[in-house]
């Protein structure tokens, strides 16, 4: 966990990001700071209004784990705070870049949509497959998108990044239906990702888009800024980067393609409860896997998270009860996924 906290600090310093300890609408600075590691522009967040769209997304490489649920909860919180929101199910991206079976990813997208509804999210949900307007924007961008114009970053990898790379190389498992793709397919997926970023403001619906991503994906914002600068369009988008859910069994984070690294929604509810109890690994909130999950993937507001931080420090019955309640909460979500 210490390596992860140091990673947050290094990313903020290297890319001049701000720590989002600010009020945004009705969301308190305490909640923002506990759930998010960094933002590209704190002032843009503070000034968010009816003309701002908050977008979170999920790549469809498998069943959601608690980290994926955290992205869903993040956009749900913004919707409940009165902002327009969208959850993007990136189905075509997996088809084009990984060669996944299209029917498989579309079916998984349907499952995600149903799960978002069970979670109580009432904002917009869209898929790449069904949104032809965004594909239209992709074609508008195509003349300015070169085959070798991707950005390069020379930031020194942190200890956490190196451990994550090692974990993927050692233990990552490909989807059985992923037949692989071509360079052109991968570039097509990048073009579609650019269109996802630019479309809300190019289409004139919003003045600004805030993309809610895990901090491990922050380079997507930088890459699309570089791509956008080569077009005649002037989109306005920022990044807000969530903290990450530490992985189980010593893994740097929960990952859909690393078996055993996460609590996934297709697990039996009782197994979910057991894994939550086993993850109760520290009395220090900043080092506690369960407390970090509570900040990222729960229904608690900033005040309640403050109280739970105190309970975590003290331990005892109050914290034990909080862990059990959270185990039941996640088990209920797993039950909803399987329903």
mmCIF file of C-alpha atoms in Angstrom:
data_model
loop_
_atom_site.group_PDB
_atom_site.id
_atom_site.type_symbol
_atom_site.label_atom_id
_atom_site.label_comp_id
_atom_site.label_asym_id
_atom_site.label_seq_id
_atom_site.Cartn_x
_atom_site.Cartn_y
_atom_site.Cartn_z
ATOM 1 C CA UNK A 1 0.000 0.000 0.000
ATOM 2 C CA UNK A 2 2.905 2.358 0.721
ATOM 3 C CA UNK A 3 4.117 1.885 -2.871
ATOM 4 C CA UNK A 4 0.666 2.841 -4.136
ATOM 5 C CA UNK A 5 0.545 6.027 -2.050
ATOM 6 C CA UNK A 6 4.013 6.940 -3.266
ATOM 7 C CA UNK A 7 2.813 6.313 -6.824
ATOM 8 C CA UNK A 8 -0.013 8.828 -6.375
ATOM 9 C CA UNK A 9 2.455 11.441 -5.173
ATOM 10 C CA UNK A 10 4.869 10.733 -8.017
ATOM 11 C CA UNK A 11 2.137 11.017 -10.675
ATOM 12 C CA UNK A 12 0.938 14.340 -9.269
ATOM 13 C CA UNK A 13 4.461 15.724 -9.220
ATOM 14 C CA UNK A 14 5.571 14.362 -12.602
ATOM 15 C CA UNK A 15 2.514 15.561 -14.545
ATOM 16 C CA UNK A 16 1.665 18.648 -12.501
ATOM 17 C CA UNK A 17 -1.695 17.285 -11.389
ATOM 18 C CA UNK A 18 -3.572 18.673 -8.414
ATOM 19 C CA UNK A 19 -4.823 16.773 -5.414
ATOM 20 C CA UNK A 20 -8.650 17.084 -5.646
ATOM 21 C CA UNK A 21 -9.332 18.068 -2.035
ATOM 22 C CA UNK A 22 -12.103 20.458 -3.085
ATOM 23 C CA UNK A 23 -15.878 20.688 -2.912
ATOM 24 C CA UNK A 24 -17.558 19.828 -6.224
ATOM 25 C CA UNK A 25 -21.259 20.599 -6.238
ATOM 26 C CA UNK A 26 -22.708 18.910 -3.170
ATOM 27 C CA UNK A 27 -19.759 16.506 -2.929
ATOM 28 C CA UNK A 28 -17.433 17.392 -0.058
ATOM 29 C CA UNK A 29 -13.687 17.927 -0.280
ATOM 30 C CA UNK A 30 -13.293 15.076 2.199
ATOM 31 C CA UNK A 31 -15.069 12.640 -0.118
ATOM 32 C CA UNK A 32 -13.193 13.836 -3.196
ATOM 33 C CA UNK A 33 -9.825 13.546 -1.507
ATOM 34 C CA UNK A 34 -10.535 10.059 -0.172
ATOM 35 C CA UNK A 35 -11.846 8.694 -3.484
ATOM 36 C CA UNK A 36 -9.597 10.455 -6.025
ATOM 37 C CA UNK A 37 -5.828 10.686 -6.321
ATOM 38 C CA UNK A 38 -5.400 13.538 -8.786
ATOM 39 C CA UNK A 39 -7.002 15.865 -11.315
ATOM 40 C CA UNK A 40 -5.662 17.698 -14.329
ATOM 41 C CA UNK A 41 -7.434 20.920 -13.293
ATOM 42 C CA UNK A 42 -8.904 21.552 -9.843
ATOM 43 C CA UNK A 43 -10.416 24.885 -10.920
ATOM 44 C CA UNK A 44 -12.341 23.239 -13.762
ATOM 45 C CA UNK A 45 -13.748 20.745 -11.278
ATOM 46 C CA UNK A 46 -14.689 23.453 -8.816
ATOM 47 C CA UNK A 47 -16.501 25.354 -11.572
ATOM 48 C CA UNK A 48 -18.393 22.334 -12.952
ATOM 49 C CA UNK A 49 -22.014 23.133 -13.758
ATOM 50 C CA UNK A 50 -24.936 22.087 -15.963
ATOM 51 C CA UNK A 51 -22.694 22.348 -19.023
ATOM 52 C CA UNK A 52 -20.218 19.791 -17.652
ATOM 53 C CA UNK A 53 -20.503 16.077 -18.397
ATOM 54 C CA UNK A 54 -18.792 13.508 -16.139
ATOM 55 C CA UNK A 55 -17.882 10.264 -17.932
ATOM 56 C CA UNK A 56 -16.603 6.989 -16.480
ATOM 57 C CA UNK A 57 -16.025 3.801 -18.425
ATOM 58 C CA UNK A 58 -15.154 0.128 -18.287
ATOM 59 C CA UNK A 59 -13.212 -2.036 -20.689
ATOM 60 C CA UNK A 60 -15.099 -5.274 -21.202
ATOM 61 C CA UNK A 61 -12.369 -7.808 -20.544
ATOM 62 C CA UNK A 62 -14.268 -9.629 -17.818
ATOM 63 C CA UNK A 63 -16.590 -9.578 -14.845
ATOM 64 C CA UNK A 64 -16.380 -6.395 -12.757
ATOM 65 C CA UNK A 65 -14.235 -6.487 -9.643
ATOM 66 C CA UNK A 66 -14.390 -4.008 -6.773
ATOM 67 C CA UNK A 67 -12.148 -1.592 -8.699
ATOM 68 C CA UNK A 68 -14.626 -1.592 -11.595
ATOM 69 C CA UNK A 69 -17.467 -1.060 -9.130
ATOM 70 C CA UNK A 70 -15.491 1.945 -7.845
ATOM 71 C CA UNK A 71 -15.704 3.566 -11.296
ATOM 72 C CA UNK A 72 -19.445 2.963 -11.320
ATOM 73 C CA UNK A 73 -19.835 4.410 -7.831
ATOM 74 C CA UNK A 74 -17.748 7.449 -8.786
ATOM 75 C CA UNK A 75 -20.024 8.445 -11.651
ATOM 76 C CA UNK A 76 -23.098 7.569 -9.564
ATOM 77 C CA UNK A 77 -21.924 10.006 -6.903
ATOM 78 C CA UNK A 78 -21.621 12.800 -9.465
ATOM 79 C CA UNK A 79 -25.064 12.032 -10.840
ATOM 80 C CA UNK A 80 -26.551 12.153 -7.352
ATOM 81 C CA UNK A 81 -24.766 15.480 -6.852
ATOM 82 C CA UNK A 82 -26.824 16.904 -9.732
ATOM 83 C CA UNK A 83 -24.420 16.642 -12.663
ATOM 84 C CA UNK A 84 -25.002 15.047 -16.057
ATOM 85 C CA UNK A 85 -23.140 11.747 -16.217
ATOM 86 C CA UNK A 86 -22.429 8.926 -18.603
ATOM 87 C CA UNK A 87 -21.032 5.435 -18.140
ATOM 88 C CA UNK A 88 -19.327 4.171 -21.287
ATOM 89 C CA UNK A 89 -19.162 0.451 -22.002
ATOM 90 C CA UNK A 90 -16.156 0.070 -24.308
ATOM 91 C CA UNK A 91 -17.293 -2.968 -26.277
ATOM 92 C CA UNK A 92 -16.050 -2.157 -29.783
ATOM 93 C CA UNK A 93 -12.620 -1.314 -28.367
ATOM 94 C CA UNK A 94 -12.146 -4.897 -27.150
ATOM 95 C CA UNK A 95 -13.395 -6.249 -30.462
ATOM 96 C CA UNK A 96 -11.044 -4.084 -32.544
ATOM 97 C CA UNK A 97 -7.923 -4.139 -30.366
ATOM 98 C CA UNK A 98 -8.064 -7.642 -28.860
ATOM 99 C CA UNK A 99 -10.103 -9.565 -31.405
ATOM 100 C CA UNK A 100 -12.723 -10.526 -28.827
ATOM 101 C CA UNK A 101 -15.915 -12.116 -30.111
ATOM 102 C CA UNK A 102 -18.369 -9.297 -30.772
ATOM 103 C CA UNK A 103 -21.374 -11.198 -29.469
ATOM 104 C CA UNK A 104 -19.467 -11.974 -26.264
ATOM 105 C CA UNK A 105 -18.589 -8.361 -25.526
ATOM 106 C CA UNK A 106 -22.072 -7.164 -26.445
ATOM 107 C CA UNK A 107 -23.546 -9.727 -24.056
ATOM 108 C CA UNK A 108 -21.156 -8.588 -21.344
ATOM 109 C CA UNK A 109 -22.201 -4.994 -22.021
ATOM 110 C CA UNK A 110 -25.819 -5.999 -21.400
ATOM 111 C CA UNK A 111 -24.769 -7.572 -18.093
ATOM 112 C CA UNK A 112 -22.921 -4.411 -17.082
ATOM 113 C CA UNK A 113 -25.940 -2.266 -17.953
ATOM 114 C CA UNK A 114 -28.190 -4.453 -15.795
ATOM 115 C CA UNK A 115 -25.674 -4.313 -12.962
ATOM 116 C CA UNK A 116 -25.448 -0.509 -13.131
ATOM 117 C CA UNK A 117 -29.212 -0.420 -12.775
ATOM 118 C CA UNK A 118 -29.026 -2.745 -9.742
ATOM 119 C CA UNK A 119 -26.380 -0.463 -8.254
ATOM 120 C CA UNK A 120 -28.883 2.392 -8.419
ATOM 121 C CA UNK A 121 -27.117 4.415 -11.094
ATOM 122 C CA UNK A 122 -29.664 6.579 -12.947
ATOM 123 C CA UNK A 123 -27.429 8.451 -15.384
ATOM 124 C CA UNK A 124 -26.814 7.667 -19.043
ATOM 125 C CA UNK A 125 -25.243 4.373 -20.092
ATOM 126 C CA UNK A 126 -23.957 3.954 -23.628
ATOM 127 C CA UNK A 127 -22.012 1.427 -25.659
ATOM 128 C CA UNK A 128 -19.597 2.142 -28.465
ATOM 129 C CA UNK A 129 -21.446 -0.375 -30.636
ATOM 130 C CA UNK A 130 -24.750 1.474 -30.471
ATOM 131 C CA UNK A 131 -23.521 5.069 -30.655
ATOM 132 C CA UNK A 132 -23.229 5.897 -34.331
ATOM 133 C CA UNK A 133 -22.919 9.627 -33.625
ATOM 134 C CA UNK A 134 -19.572 9.015 -31.911
ATOM 135 C CA UNK A 135 -18.471 6.848 -34.845
ATOM 136 C CA UNK A 136 -19.382 9.775 -37.079
ATOM 137 C CA UNK A 137 -17.094 11.969 -34.973
ATOM 138 C CA UNK A 138 -14.350 9.359 -35.344
ATOM 139 C CA UNK A 139 -14.549 9.696 -39.121
ATOM 140 C CA UNK A 140 -14.391 13.492 -38.781
ATOM 141 C CA UNK A 141 -11.181 13.050 -36.794
ATOM 142 C CA UNK A 142 -9.657 10.413 -39.076
ATOM 143 C CA UNK A 143 -7.907 12.810 -41.521
ATOM 144 C CA UNK A 144 -5.857 14.207 -38.618
ATOM 145 C CA UNK A 145 -4.948 10.857 -37.051
ATOM 146 C CA UNK A 146 -1.614 9.489 -38.237
ATOM 147 C CA UNK A 147 -0.459 5.900 -37.879
ATOM 148 C CA UNK A 148 2.614 6.813 -35.839
ATOM 149 C CA UNK A 149 1.639 9.926 -33.904
ATOM 150 C CA UNK A 150 1.157 8.349 -30.482
ATOM 151 C CA UNK A 151 2.678 10.149 -27.480
ATOM 152 C CA UNK A 152 5.766 9.009 -25.627
ATOM 153 C CA UNK A 153 6.230 9.482 -21.906
ATOM 154 C CA UNK A 154 9.663 9.412 -20.311
ATOM 155 C CA UNK A 155 8.541 9.410 -16.699
ATOM 156 C CA UNK A 156 10.575 7.118 -14.458
ATOM 157 C CA UNK A 157 8.402 4.116 -13.514
ATOM 158 C CA UNK A 158 7.561 3.987 -9.837
ATOM 159 C CA UNK A 159 7.980 0.889 -7.696
ATOM 160 C CA UNK A 160 4.221 0.319 -7.986
ATOM 161 C CA UNK A 161 4.281 0.543 -11.804
ATOM 162 C CA UNK A 162 7.145 -1.931 -12.019
ATOM 163 C CA UNK A 163 5.368 -4.382 -9.739
ATOM 164 C CA UNK A 164 2.200 -4.074 -11.828
ATOM 165 C CA UNK A 165 4.108 -4.740 -15.047
ATOM 166 C CA UNK A 166 5.697 -7.793 -13.470
ATOM 167 C CA UNK A 167 2.288 -9.065 -12.342
ATOM 168 C CA UNK A 168 0.784 -8.700 -15.815
ATOM 169 C CA UNK A 169 3.745 -10.382 -17.487
ATOM 170 C CA UNK A 170 3.768 -13.226 -15.000
ATOM 171 C CA UNK A 171 0.102 -13.930 -14.293
ATOM 172 C CA UNK A 172 -2.163 -12.204 -16.806
ATOM 173 C CA UNK A 173 -4.561 -14.522 -18.654
ATOM 174 C CA UNK A 174 -6.077 -13.624 -22.030
ATOM 175 C CA UNK A 175 -9.781 -14.037 -22.735
ATOM 176 C CA UNK A 176 -10.393 -17.378 -24.426
ATOM 177 C CA UNK A 177 -12.298 -15.675 -27.246
ATOM 178 C CA UNK A 178 -9.547 -13.107 -27.932
ATOM 179 C CA UNK A 179 -8.034 -14.101 -31.253
ATOM 180 C CA UNK A 180 -5.685 -11.140 -31.415
ATOM 181 C CA UNK A 181 -5.888 -8.197 -33.745
ATOM 182 C CA UNK A 182 -3.807 -6.152 -36.172
ATOM 183 C CA UNK A 183 -1.926 -2.887 -35.805
ATOM 184 C CA UNK A 184 -4.710 -1.284 -37.787
ATOM 185 C CA UNK A 185 -7.314 -2.718 -35.408
ATOM 186 C CA UNK A 186 -5.456 -1.326 -32.412
ATOM 187 C CA UNK A 187 -5.161 2.087 -34.057
ATOM 188 C CA UNK A 188 -8.858 2.001 -34.899
ATOM 189 C CA UNK A 189 -9.576 1.452 -31.210
ATOM 190 C CA UNK A 190 -7.387 4.456 -30.359
ATOM 191 C CA UNK A 191 -9.279 6.600 -32.876
ATOM 192 C CA UNK A 192 -12.581 5.544 -31.352
ATOM 193 C CA UNK A 193 -11.237 6.359 -27.888
ATOM 194 C CA UNK A 194 -10.307 9.834 -29.153
ATOM 195 C CA UNK A 195 -13.822 10.266 -30.510
ATOM 196 C CA UNK A 196 -15.233 9.209 -27.125
ATOM 197 C CA UNK A 197 -13.209 12.009 -25.523
ATOM 198 C CA UNK A 198 -13.990 14.732 -28.061
ATOM 199 C CA UNK A 199 -17.574 14.015 -29.057
ATOM 200 C CA UNK A 200 -19.461 15.626 -26.128
ATOM 201 C CA UNK A 201 -17.947 19.051 -26.817
ATOM 202 C CA UNK A 202 -17.532 18.741 -30.605
ATOM 203 C CA UNK A 203 -21.215 17.860 -30.870
ATOM 204 C CA UNK A 204 -22.031 21.006 -28.916
ATOM 205 C CA UNK A 205 -23.895 19.320 -26.102
ATOM 206 C CA UNK A 206 -21.455 20.347 -23.350
ATOM 207 C CA UNK A 207 -18.848 23.012 -22.703
ATOM 208 C CA UNK A 208 -16.561 20.615 -20.836
ATOM 209 C CA UNK A 209 -16.168 16.885 -20.217
ATOM 210 C CA UNK A 210 -14.507 15.398 -17.143
ATOM 211 C CA UNK A 211 -13.257 11.852 -17.661
ATOM 212 C CA UNK A 212 -13.253 9.795 -14.491
ATOM 213 C CA UNK A 213 -10.512 7.179 -14.825
ATOM 214 C CA UNK A 214 -8.365 5.073 -12.555
ATOM 215 C CA UNK A 215 -5.076 6.832 -11.901
ATOM 216 C CA UNK A 216 -3.346 3.982 -13.728
ATOM 217 C CA UNK A 217 -5.094 5.199 -16.901
ATOM 218 C CA UNK A 218 -4.253 8.894 -16.575
ATOM 219 C CA UNK A 219 -2.068 8.803 -19.709
ATOM 220 C CA UNK A 220 -5.225 8.387 -21.802
ATOM 221 C CA UNK A 221 -6.028 12.034 -21.109
ATOM 222 C CA UNK A 222 -2.524 13.128 -22.074
ATOM 223 C CA UNK A 223 -2.581 11.022 -25.242
ATOM 224 C CA UNK A 224 -5.925 12.367 -26.382
ATOM 225 C CA UNK A 225 -4.820 15.924 -25.640
ATOM 226 C CA UNK A 226 -1.906 15.368 -28.018
ATOM 227 C CA UNK A 227 -4.144 13.846 -30.683
ATOM 228 C CA UNK A 228 -6.725 16.630 -30.307
ATOM 229 C CA UNK A 229 -4.056 19.317 -30.729
ATOM 230 C CA UNK A 230 -3.497 18.061 -34.301
ATOM 231 C CA UNK A 231 -7.135 18.607 -35.283
ATOM 232 C CA UNK A 232 -8.965 21.860 -36.078
ATOM 233 C CA UNK A 233 -11.374 21.217 -33.205
ATOM 234 C CA UNK A 234 -11.140 22.783 -29.756
ATOM 235 C CA UNK A 235 -12.632 20.294 -27.323
ATOM 236 C CA UNK A 236 -12.512 20.925 -23.594
ATOM 237 C CA UNK A 237 -11.890 17.924 -21.376
ATOM 238 C CA UNK A 238 -10.155 17.209 -18.096
ATOM 239 C CA UNK A 239 -9.229 14.121 -16.120
ATOM 240 C CA UNK A 240 -10.229 13.124 -12.612
ATOM 241 C CA UNK A 241 -8.376 10.027 -11.473
ATOM 242 C CA UNK A 242 -9.675 7.634 -8.849
ATOM 243 C CA UNK A 243 -7.499 5.952 -6.307
ATOM 244 C CA UNK A 244 -7.063 2.232 -6.867
ATOM 245 C CA UNK A 245 -8.296 -0.799 -4.982
ATOM 246 C CA UNK A 246 -5.261 -2.757 -3.771
ATOM 247 C CA UNK A 247 -5.162 -6.288 -5.088
ATOM 248 C CA UNK A 248 -5.541 -9.429 -3.039
ATOM 249 C CA UNK A 249 -2.685 -11.849 -2.410
ATOM 250 C CA UNK A 250 -0.088 -9.081 -2.700
ATOM 251 C CA UNK A 251 -1.038 -7.924 -6.200
ATOM 252 C CA UNK A 252 -0.591 -4.176 -6.885
ATOM 253 C CA UNK A 253 -4.261 -3.757 -7.857
ATOM 254 C CA UNK A 254 -7.345 -5.749 -8.733
ATOM 255 C CA UNK A 255 -7.243 -6.670 -12.423
ATOM 256 C CA UNK A 256 -9.810 -8.542 -14.517
ATOM 257 C CA UNK A 257 -7.105 -10.509 -16.331
ATOM 258 C CA UNK A 258 -5.096 -11.560 -13.238
ATOM 259 C CA UNK A 259 -6.900 -14.418 -11.497
ATOM 260 C CA UNK A 260 -6.874 -14.165 -7.726
ATOM 261 C CA UNK A 261 -6.135 -10.443 -7.643
ATOM 262 C CA UNK A 262 -9.654 -9.227 -6.997
ATOM 263 C CA UNK A 263 -13.052 -9.657 -5.452
ATOM 264 C CA UNK A 264 -15.226 -10.168 -8.524
ATOM 265 C CA UNK A 265 -18.969 -9.889 -8.837
ATOM 266 C CA UNK A 266 -19.373 -13.448 -10.135
ATOM 267 C CA UNK A 267 -18.162 -14.920 -6.849
ATOM 268 C CA UNK A 268 -20.549 -16.596 -4.433
ATOM 269 C CA UNK A 269 -21.743 -14.073 -1.829
ATOM 270 C CA UNK A 270 -20.249 -16.019 1.077
ATOM 271 C CA UNK A 271 -16.865 -16.100 -0.650
ATOM 272 C CA UNK A 272 -17.090 -12.340 -1.096
ATOM 273 C CA UNK A 273 -17.744 -11.951 2.632
ATOM 274 C CA UNK A 274 -14.766 -14.164 3.480
ATOM 275 C CA UNK A 275 -12.408 -12.251 1.189
ATOM 276 C CA UNK A 276 -13.478 -8.915 2.660
ATOM 277 C CA UNK A 277 -12.768 -10.203 6.174
ATOM 278 C CA UNK A 278 -9.385 -11.552 5.070
ATOM 279 C CA UNK A 279 -8.534 -8.194 3.467
ATOM 280 C CA UNK A 280 -8.851 -6.420 6.838
ATOM 281 C CA UNK A 281 -5.089 -6.022 6.983
ATOM 282 C CA UNK A 282 -4.259 -2.736 8.752
ATOM 283 C CA UNK A 283 -5.469 -0.311 11.411
ATOM 284 C CA UNK A 284 -4.065 2.687 9.504
ATOM 285 C CA UNK A 285 -6.785 3.869 7.050
ATOM 286 C CA UNK A 286 -4.215 4.797 4.391
ATOM 287 C CA UNK A 287 -2.829 1.253 4.556
ATOM 288 C CA UNK A 288 -6.117 -0.614 5.013
ATOM 289 C CA UNK A 289 -7.426 -2.464 1.955
ATOM 290 C CA UNK A 290 -10.950 -2.574 3.389
ATOM 291 C CA UNK A 291 -10.970 1.132 4.213
ATOM 292 C CA UNK A 292 -9.762 1.998 0.722
ATOM 293 C CA UNK A 293 -12.556 -0.146 -0.742
ATOM 294 C CA UNK A 294 -15.053 1.666 1.488
ATOM 295 C CA UNK A 295 -13.861 5.023 0.140
ATOM 296 C CA UNK A 296 -14.076 3.913 -3.474
ATOM 297 C CA UNK A 297 -16.963 1.474 -3.743
ATOM 298 C CA UNK A 298 -19.617 2.203 -1.155
ATOM 299 C CA UNK A 299 -22.608 4.460 -0.600
ATOM 300 C CA UNK A 300 -20.902 6.457 2.175
ATOM 301 C CA UNK A 301 -20.457 10.229 2.055
ATOM 302 C CA UNK A 302 -17.410 12.140 3.270
ATOM 303 C CA UNK A 303 -18.645 12.521 6.835
ATOM 304 C CA UNK A 304 -19.300 8.802 7.214
ATOM 305 C CA UNK A 305 -15.892 7.997 5.729
ATOM 306 C CA UNK A 306 -14.297 10.318 8.280
ATOM 307 C CA UNK A 307 -16.042 8.375 11.057
ATOM 308 C CA UNK A 308 -14.955 5.066 9.556
ATOM 309 C CA UNK A 309 -11.355 6.263 9.375
ATOM 310 C CA UNK A 310 -11.465 6.863 13.134
ATOM 311 C CA UNK A 311 -13.037 3.441 13.671
ATOM 312 C CA UNK A 312 -10.330 1.812 11.567
ATOM 313 C CA UNK A 313 -7.598 3.463 13.658
ATOM 314 C CA UNK A 314 -9.187 2.313 16.910
ATOM 315 C CA UNK A 315 -10.206 -1.168 15.787
ATOM 316 C CA UNK A 316 -12.578 -3.001 18.085
ATOM 317 C CA UNK A 317 -16.288 -3.630 17.765
ATOM 318 C CA UNK A 318 -17.181 -0.521 15.749
ATOM 319 C CA UNK A 319 -14.662 -1.344 13.032
ATOM 320 C CA UNK A 320 -15.499 -5.055 13.080
ATOM 321 C CA UNK A 321 -19.150 -4.124 12.529
ATOM 322 C CA UNK A 322 -18.200 -1.811 9.653
ATOM 323 C CA UNK A 323 -16.205 -4.598 7.993
ATOM 324 C CA UNK A 324 -19.126 -7.018 8.351
ATOM 325 C CA UNK A 325 -21.576 -4.452 6.972
ATOM 326 C CA UNK A 326 -19.313 -3.838 4.007
ATOM 327 C CA UNK A 327 -18.905 -7.567 3.422
ATOM 328 C CA UNK A 328 -22.697 -7.820 3.286
ATOM 329 C CA UNK A 329 -22.883 -4.831 0.912
ATOM 330 C CA UNK A 330 -20.452 -6.376 -1.581
ATOM 331 C CA UNK A 331 -22.059 -9.800 -1.220
ATOM 332 C CA UNK A 332 -25.381 -8.186 -2.115
ATOM 333 C CA UNK A 333 -23.824 -6.713 -5.266
ATOM 334 C CA UNK A 334 -22.420 -10.120 -6.215
ATOM 335 C CA UNK A 335 -25.876 -11.590 -5.710
ATOM 336 C CA UNK A 336 -27.324 -8.863 -7.977
ATOM 337 C CA UNK A 337 -24.768 -9.625 -10.711
ATOM 338 C CA UNK A 338 -25.739 -13.296 -10.707
ATOM 339 C CA UNK A 339 -29.493 -12.664 -10.576
#
